[in-house]
Amino acid sequence: MGWLIWTGAGVTLLGLAGLVACIVAVTRARRAGLDDATLRAKLQRVIAWNLGALLLSAIGLMMVVVGIVLG
């Protein structure tokens, strides 16, 4: 089950990279000085990506736990 642990770790790192990308996108949007409506629309798109990255990270962690339990 070592392959499941390493695959899960890779998936978790992809999710973590997505979360970091969301943080960078929000920081850039806030510093851009956009008006309220434009900023709100951009943040709503980033929230969708944020939830997807969080889900990906959680699935990766579940894969690691299952690999440890079965290994």
Short mmCIF file of C-alpha atoms in Angstrom, two decimals:
data_model
loop_
_atom_site.label_atom_id
_atom_site.label_comp_id
_atom_site.label_asym_id
_atom_site.label_seq_id
_atom_site.Cartn_x
_atom_site.Cartn_y
_atom_site.Cartn_z
CA MET A 1 0.00 0.00 0.00
CA GLY A 2 3.00 2.25 -0.26
CA TRP A 3 1.83 3.44 -3.66
CA LEU A 4 -1.47 4.63 -2.15
CA ILE A 5 0.36 6.62 0.52
CA TRP A 6 2.66 8.33 -2.00
CA THR A 7 -0.14 8.97 -4.47
CA GLY A 8 -2.24 10.47 -1.67
CA ALA A 9 0.67 12.65 -0.62
CA GLY A 10 1.00 13.89 -4.20
CA VAL A 11 -2.72 14.64 -4.44
CA THR A 12 -2.53 16.47 -1.11
CA LEU A 13 0.36 18.58 -2.38
CA LEU A 14 -1.62 19.45 -5.51
CA GLY A 15 -4.51 20.58 -3.32
CA LEU A 16 -2.14 22.60 -1.16
CA ALA A 17 -0.69 24.25 -4.26
CA GLY A 18 -4.23 25.15 -5.29
CA LEU A 19 -4.88 26.73 -1.91
CA VAL A 20 -1.70 28.78 -2.18
CA ALA A 21 -2.74 29.87 -5.68
CA CYS A 22 -6.09 31.03 -4.26
CA ILE A 23 -4.33 33.05 -1.58
CA VAL A 24 -2.12 34.69 -4.21
CA ALA A 25 -5.12 35.45 -6.45
CA VAL A 26 -7.05 37.10 -3.61
CA THR A 27 -4.02 39.12 -2.52
CA ARG A 28 -3.49 40.36 -6.08
CA ALA A 29 -7.16 41.23 -6.45
CA ARG A 30 -7.20 43.21 -3.21
CA ARG A 31 -4.03 45.11 -4.13
CA ALA A 32 -5.33 45.92 -7.62
CA GLY A 33 -7.73 48.48 -6.20
CA LEU A 34 -10.77 47.13 -8.04
CA ASP A 35 -14.22 48.53 -7.42
CA ASP A 36 -16.52 46.62 -5.07
CA ALA A 37 -18.57 44.77 -7.70
CA THR A 38 -15.55 43.64 -9.70
CA LEU A 39 -13.70 42.54 -6.56
CA ARG A 40 -16.76 40.62 -5.35
CA ALA A 41 -17.09 38.81 -8.70
CA LYS A 42 -13.41 37.87 -8.71
CA LEU A 43 -13.58 36.61 -5.14
CA GLN A 44 -16.63 34.48 -5.93
CA ARG A 45 -14.66 32.73 -8.68
CA VAL A 46 -11.72 32.21 -6.35
CA ILE A 47 -14.01 30.72 -3.68
CA ALA A 48 -15.05 27.99 -6.13
CA TRP A 49 -11.40 27.15 -6.85
CA ASN A 50 -10.65 27.29 -3.13
CA LEU A 51 -13.32 24.72 -2.30
CA GLY A 52 -12.10 22.47 -5.11
CA ALA A 53 -8.51 22.65 -3.88
CA LEU A 54 -9.65 21.96 -0.32
CA LEU A 55 -11.62 18.91 -1.51
CA LEU A 56 -8.60 17.65 -3.47
CA SER A 57 -6.39 18.04 -0.42
CA ALA A 58 -8.89 16.21 1.79
CA ILE A 59 -9.15 13.34 -0.69
CA GLY A 60 -5.37 13.06 -0.74
CA LEU A 61 -5.22 12.93 3.04
CA MET A 62 -7.90 10.24 3.06
CA MET A 63 -5.82 8.24 0.60
CA VAL A 64 -2.81 8.51 2.89
CA VAL A 65 -4.82 7.36 5.92
CA VAL A 66 -6.34 4.42 4.01
CA GLY A 67 -2.88 3.45 2.78
CA ILE A 68 -1.52 3.51 6.33
CA VAL A 69 -4.43 1.53 7.74
CA LEU A 70 -4.31 -1.11 5.02
CA GLY A 71 -0.51 -1.24 4.94
#
